[in-house]
Coordinates of C-alpha atoms and ligand atoms in Angstrom, one line a residue:
M1 CA 0.0 0.0 0.0
R2 CA 1.3 3.5 -0.8
S3 CA 1.9 5.8 2.0
S4 CA 0.5 9.1 0.5
T5 CA -3.1 9.9 0.1
A6 CA -5.0 12.9 -1.0
T7 CA -5.7 13.8 2.5
G8 CA -2.2 13.4 4.0
T9 CA 0.6 11.1 4.5
T10 CA -0.5 8.0 6.4
T11 CA 1.0 7.4 9.8
T12 CA 0.3 4.4 12.0
A13 CA -2.1 6.4 14.1
E14 CA -4.0 7.9 11.2
A15 CA -4.3 4.5 9.5
A16 CA -6.0 3.2 12.5
A17 CA -8.3 6.1 12.7
V18 CA -11.6 5.7 10.9
Y19 CA -11.6 7.4 7.5
R20 CA -15.2 8.2 6.3
G21 CA -15.4 9.9 2.9
R22 CA -18.3 10.8 0.6
F23 CA -19.5 11.8 -2.8
A24 CA -22.5 14.1 -2.8
P25 CA -24.1 15.0 -6.2
S26 CA -27.0 17.0 -6.8
P27 CA -29.6 15.3 -9.1
S28 CA -29.8 18.0 -11.8
G29 CA -28.7 15.9 -14.5
P30 CA -27.2 12.5 -15.3
L31 CA -23.7 11.5 -14.2
H32 CA -21.1 12.7 -16.6
L33 CA -17.3 12.3 -16.8
G34 CA -16.7 15.3 -14.6
S35 CA -18.7 14.0 -11.8
L36 CA -17.4 10.4 -12.2
L37 CA -13.9 11.9 -11.8
T38 CA -14.9 13.4 -8.4
A39 CA -16.8 10.1 -7.4
L40 CA -13.8 7.9 -8.3
G41 CA -11.3 10.3 -6.7
S42 CA -13.1 10.4 -3.4
W43 CA -13.8 6.6 -3.5
L44 CA -10.0 5.9 -4.2
D45 CA -8.9 8.0 -1.4
A46 CA -11.2 6.4 1.0
R47 CA -10.4 2.7 -0.2
S48 CA -6.7 3.3 -0.3
R49 CA -7.0 4.4 3.5
H50 CA -9.3 1.2 4.2
G51 CA -11.9 3.8 4.8
Q52 CA -15.7 4.0 4.3
W53 CA -17.4 5.8 1.4
L54 CA -20.8 7.2 1.6
V55 CA -23.2 8.7 -1.0
R56 CA -25.5 11.7 -0.3
I57 CA -27.9 13.1 -2.8
E58 CA -28.1 16.9 -2.5
D59 CA -31.7 17.3 -3.7
L60 CA -32.6 20.4 -1.6
D61 CA -33.1 22.5 -4.6
T62 CA -36.4 20.7 -5.5
P63 CA -37.2 22.7 -8.6
R64 CA -34.0 21.8 -10.2
S65 CA -34.0 18.1 -9.0
Q66 CA -35.6 16.1 -11.7
P67 CA -37.5 13.0 -10.7
G68 CA -35.7 9.9 -11.6
I69 CA -32.5 11.5 -12.2
A70 CA -31.0 10.6 -8.8
Q71 CA -32.0 7.0 -9.1
A72 CA -30.4 6.9 -12.6
L73 CA -27.3 8.6 -11.1
L74 CA -27.0 6.0 -8.5
A75 CA -27.4 3.2 -11.0
T76 CA -24.6 4.6 -13.1
L77 CA -22.4 4.7 -10.1
A78 CA -23.2 1.1 -9.2
R79 CA -22.5 0.0 -12.8
C80 CA -19.0 1.6 -12.3
G81 CA -18.5 -0.4 -9.1
L82 CA -19.0 2.7 -6.9
E83 CA -21.6 2.0 -4.2
S84 CA -22.3 3.6 -0.8
D85 CA -21.2 1.6 2.2
E86 CA -24.3 2.8 4.0
K87 CA -27.8 3.9 3.1
V88 CA -27.8 6.8 0.8
L89 CA -28.7 10.0 2.6
W90 CA -31.2 12.3 0.9
Q91 CA -31.1 16.0 1.8
S92 CA -34.7 16.5 1.1
Q93 CA -35.4 14.3 4.2
R94 CA -33.1 16.2 6.4
H95 CA -35.0 19.4 7.1
A96 CA -35.5 18.8 10.8
A97 CA -31.7 18.7 11.2
Y98 CA -31.2 21.9 9.2
E99 CA -33.9 23.6 11.3
A100 CA -32.2 22.5 14.6
A101 CA -29.0 24.0 13.3
L102 CA -30.7 27.2 12.4
Q103 CA -32.3 27.4 15.8
Q104 CA -28.7 26.8 17.5
L105 CA -27.3 29.7 15.4
Q106 CA -30.3 31.9 16.2
R107 CA -29.8 31.4 20.0
A108 CA -26.2 32.4 19.5
G109 CA -27.3 35.6 17.9
L110 CA -25.5 34.6 14.7
L111 CA -28.5 34.9 12.1
Y112 CA -30.1 37.9 10.7
P113 CA -32.7 38.6 8.1
C114 CA -31.5 40.3 4.9
S115 CA -33.7 42.0 2.4
C116 CA -31.1 42.4 -0.3
T117 CA -31.9 41.0 -3.8
R118 CA -29.2 39.7 -6.2
R119 CA -29.6 42.9 -8.0
D120 CA -28.8 44.9 -4.9
L121 CA -25.5 42.9 -4.5
A122 CA -24.2 42.8 -8.0
H123 CA -20.6 43.5 -7.1
G124 CA -18.2 42.0 -4.6
P125 CA -18.9 40.2 -1.3
Y126 CA -21.8 41.0 0.9
D127 CA -21.1 44.1 3.0
G128 CA -23.3 43.3 5.9
R129 CA -25.7 46.3 5.3
C130 CA -28.6 44.4 6.9
R131 CA -26.7 43.4 10.1
Q132 CA -28.6 46.0 12.1
G133 CA -31.9 45.3 10.5
P134 CA -33.3 44.6 7.1
Q135 CA -33.1 47.5 4.7
G136 CA -36.5 46.7 3.0
P137 CA -39.6 44.6 3.2
G138 CA -39.7 40.9 2.9
P139 CA -39.4 38.2 1.9
H140 CA -36.1 38.0 3.7
S141 CA -33.2 35.6 3.5
L142 CA -31.3 34.5 6.6
R143 CA -27.5 35.3 6.8
L144 CA -24.9 34.1 9.0
R145 CA -23.0 36.8 11.0
L146 CA -19.3 36.1 10.3
P147 CA -16.7 37.3 13.0
A148 CA -16.1 41.0 12.8
S149 CA -12.4 40.6 12.1
G150 CA -9.8 38.0 11.2
G151 CA -10.3 35.1 8.7
F152 CA -9.7 31.4 8.1
A153 CA -6.9 29.3 7.2
F154 CA -6.8 25.5 6.3
E155 CA -4.4 23.1 4.7
D156 CA -5.8 21.5 1.5
A157 CA -4.1 18.2 0.7
L158 CA -4.0 19.0 -3.0
Q159 CA -4.4 22.6 -3.4
G160 CA -2.0 23.8 -0.4
T161 CA -2.6 26.3 2.2
Q162 CA -5.9 28.3 1.8
R163 CA -6.5 31.5 3.7
G164 CA -8.9 34.5 3.5
A165 CA -10.4 37.3 5.6
W166 CA -14.1 37.1 6.6
A167 CA -14.6 40.4 5.2
A168 CA -13.6 39.4 1.8
L169 CA -16.1 36.4 2.0
G170 CA -19.1 38.3 3.1
D171 CA -21.8 36.8 5.3
P172 CA -23.4 33.8 3.6
V173 CA -27.1 33.2 3.0
L174 CA -28.2 30.1 4.9
V175 CA -31.9 30.3 4.1
R176 CA -32.9 31.8 0.8
R177 CA -35.7 34.2 0.2
D178 CA -37.8 31.4 -1.1
G179 CA -37.3 29.4 2.1
L180 CA -34.9 26.8 0.7
V181 CA -32.0 26.0 2.9
A182 CA -28.7 27.0 1.3
Y183 CA -26.0 24.4 0.3
Q184 CA -23.5 25.9 2.8
L185 CA -25.6 24.9 5.9
A186 CA -26.8 21.5 4.6
V187 CA -23.4 20.3 3.6
V188 CA -21.9 21.2 7.1
V189 CA -24.7 19.7 9.0
D190 CA -24.8 16.5 6.9
D191 CA -21.0 15.9 6.8
A192 CA -21.1 16.1 10.7
F193 CA -24.1 13.7 10.7
Q194 CA -22.5 11.1 8.6
G195 CA -19.2 11.4 10.6
I196 CA -17.2 12.4 7.4
S197 CA -13.5 12.7 8.3
N198 CA -12.2 13.6 4.7
V199 CA -13.9 15.7 2.2
V200 CA -12.6 15.0 -1.2
R201 CA -14.5 17.1 -3.9
G202 CA -14.2 19.3 -6.8
A203 CA -12.0 22.5 -6.7
D204 CA -15.1 24.6 -7.7
L205 CA -16.1 24.3 -4.0
L206 CA -12.6 25.5 -2.8
S207 CA -14.0 29.1 -2.4
A208 CA -16.9 28.1 -0.4
T209 CA -14.9 26.2 2.2
G210 CA -14.2 29.4 4.3
W211 CA -18.0 29.8 4.9
Q212 CA -18.3 26.2 5.9
L213 CA -15.4 26.4 8.3
A214 CA -17.2 29.4 9.9
L215 CA -20.4 27.4 10.2
I216 CA -18.5 24.3 11.6
D217 CA -17.0 26.6 14.2
A218 CA -20.3 28.3 15.1
L219 CA -22.1 24.9 15.4
G220 CA -19.3 23.4 17.4
L221 CA -18.8 20.6 14.8
P222 CA -15.7 18.6 14.0
Q223 CA -13.7 19.9 11.0
P224 CA -12.9 17.5 8.3
R225 CA -9.8 17.3 6.3
Y226 CA -10.0 18.7 2.9
A227 CA -8.7 17.8 -0.6
H228 CA -10.0 19.5 -3.7
L229 CA -9.7 17.7 -7.0
P230 CA -9.4 19.3 -10.3
V231 CA -12.6 20.2 -12.2
L232 CA -12.9 18.8 -15.6
L233 CA -13.5 21.5 -18.2
G234 CA -15.1 21.0 -21.6
T235 CA -13.3 21.6 -24.9
D236 CA -14.7 25.1 -24.7
G237 CA -12.8 25.7 -21.5
Q238 CA -16.1 25.9 -19.4
K239 CA -17.0 23.7 -16.6
L240 CA -19.0 20.6 -17.7
S241 CA -22.6 21.1 -16.6
K242 CA -25.0 18.2 -16.1
S243 CA -26.9 19.6 -19.0
L244 CA -27.3 18.2 -22.6
S245 CA -23.9 19.5 -23.5
A246 CA -22.2 16.9 -21.1
A247 CA -22.8 13.4 -22.5
A248 CA -24.2 11.1 -20.0
L249 CA -22.1 8.2 -19.0
D250 CA -24.8 5.7 -19.7
A251 CA -23.7 5.4 -23.3
L252 CA -20.1 4.6 -22.3
E253 CA -19.0 1.1 -21.1
P254 CA -18.2 1.3 -17.3
V255 CA -14.7 0.1 -17.9
A256 CA -14.1 2.7 -20.5
A257 CA -15.5 5.3 -18.3
L258 CA -13.4 4.4 -15.3
F259 CA -10.2 4.1 -17.6
Q260 CA -10.9 7.6 -19.0
A261 CA -11.6 9.0 -15.4
L262 CA -8.2 7.4 -14.2
R263 CA -6.4 9.0 -17.0
L264 CA -7.9 12.4 -16.2
L265 CA -6.9 11.9 -12.5
Q266 CA -3.3 11.6 -13.8
Q267 CA -3.1 7.9 -12.6
Q268 CA -1.6 6.6 -15.9
P269 CA -3.4 3.2 -16.1
P270 CA -1.6 0.8 -18.4
A271 CA -3.2 0.3 -21.7
Q272 CA -4.1 -3.5 -21.1
L273 CA -6.3 -2.3 -18.2
A274 CA -8.8 -1.1 -20.8
N275 CA -9.6 -4.8 -21.4
A276 CA -9.9 -5.8 -17.7
N277 CA -13.2 -6.1 -15.7
I278 CA -14.5 -3.5 -13.3
Q279 CA -13.0 -5.2 -10.2
Q280 CA -9.5 -5.4 -11.8
V281 CA -9.5 -1.8 -12.8
L282 CA -10.7 -0.6 -9.4
G283 CA -8.3 -2.9 -7.7
W284 CA -5.3 -1.6 -9.7
A285 CA -6.5 1.9 -9.1
V286 CA -6.7 1.5 -5.3
D287 CA -3.2 0.0 -5.2
Q288 CA -1.7 2.7 -7.4
W289 CA -3.6 5.6 -6.0
N290 CA -1.3 8.5 -6.2
P291 CA -3.2 11.7 -5.4
L292 CA -0.1 13.8 -5.4
A293 CA 0.0 13.6 -9.2
L294 CA -2.8 16.1 -8.8
S295 CA -1.1 18.6 -6.5
G296 CA -1.9 22.1 -7.3
V297 CA -4.1 21.1 -10.4
A298 CA -7.4 23.1 -10.3
D299 CA -8.8 22.1 -13.6
I300 CA -8.2 19.7 -16.5
N301 CA -9.3 20.1 -20.2
E302 CA -11.5 17.3 -21.5
P303 CA -9.7 15.5 -24.2
L304 CA -11.1 15.8 -27.7
T305 CA -11.2 12.1 -28.3
P306 CA -12.0 9.3 -26.0
A307 CA -9.4 6.9 -24.7
D308 CA -7.4 5.2 -27.4
Ligands
ZN401 ZN1 -29.0 42.7 3.1

């Protein structure tokens, strides 16, 4: 077994500790190569540490969550040999937990109503103008009051030391004007609920981590380790969306899809592996997992042609 992983060099003590990782897609479209890359990267990091790997469906944004998409997404993952070690957690069934967290923040005086619309705040971070009371009539969103000074710092296993000032982030919205719980709150509450020790996810979420650290601190939750994987960009240089432009993986053979994802994760699978079965591909990948090949890589361009 290799001694390096995306979330730190393995020591004897760490190897004995429980590693719990996760993959948390939102069901706004079918699984594409970019999301398989994230799923596989988090799965490999967990398995190479003899850890557990959980799946959570982030279906809070109900208008955008299409019925049946989540099930199709789970089925595609399963065809690629990636299955949750525990019952899949659905955010749409977690409202009581989010409400409890909001009440805890409310009691601590850390929530305030904000009347600002997106148009009011077109430029830069939120300046806290509603901290002393909303500037206009409702409906209001609810924001978290960040500390008045200072900032955050954390060590990302792949992207290096990250730091930022609270003022540069601005107070995040935790409940939207339409009443939907925001991603920042749900992800923090659910990672703690699932006992996640290592968050391995796409680098598009790197900039949101500061808000999540503030929430983790405010709620008194344990802080996971972070490793942000590169984001796969389309040939046009834009992030692949789960829209029609990103071809669903269903059309691709699972082994071919995994082989391609391993290449994109810079793991250099040998050509003969393209003719192996799923268990052989995954077994090779766990043994050879070298996340340091991705150090400092924040995005990858999708190849024009599939694996040859
Ligand atoms: Zn405001």
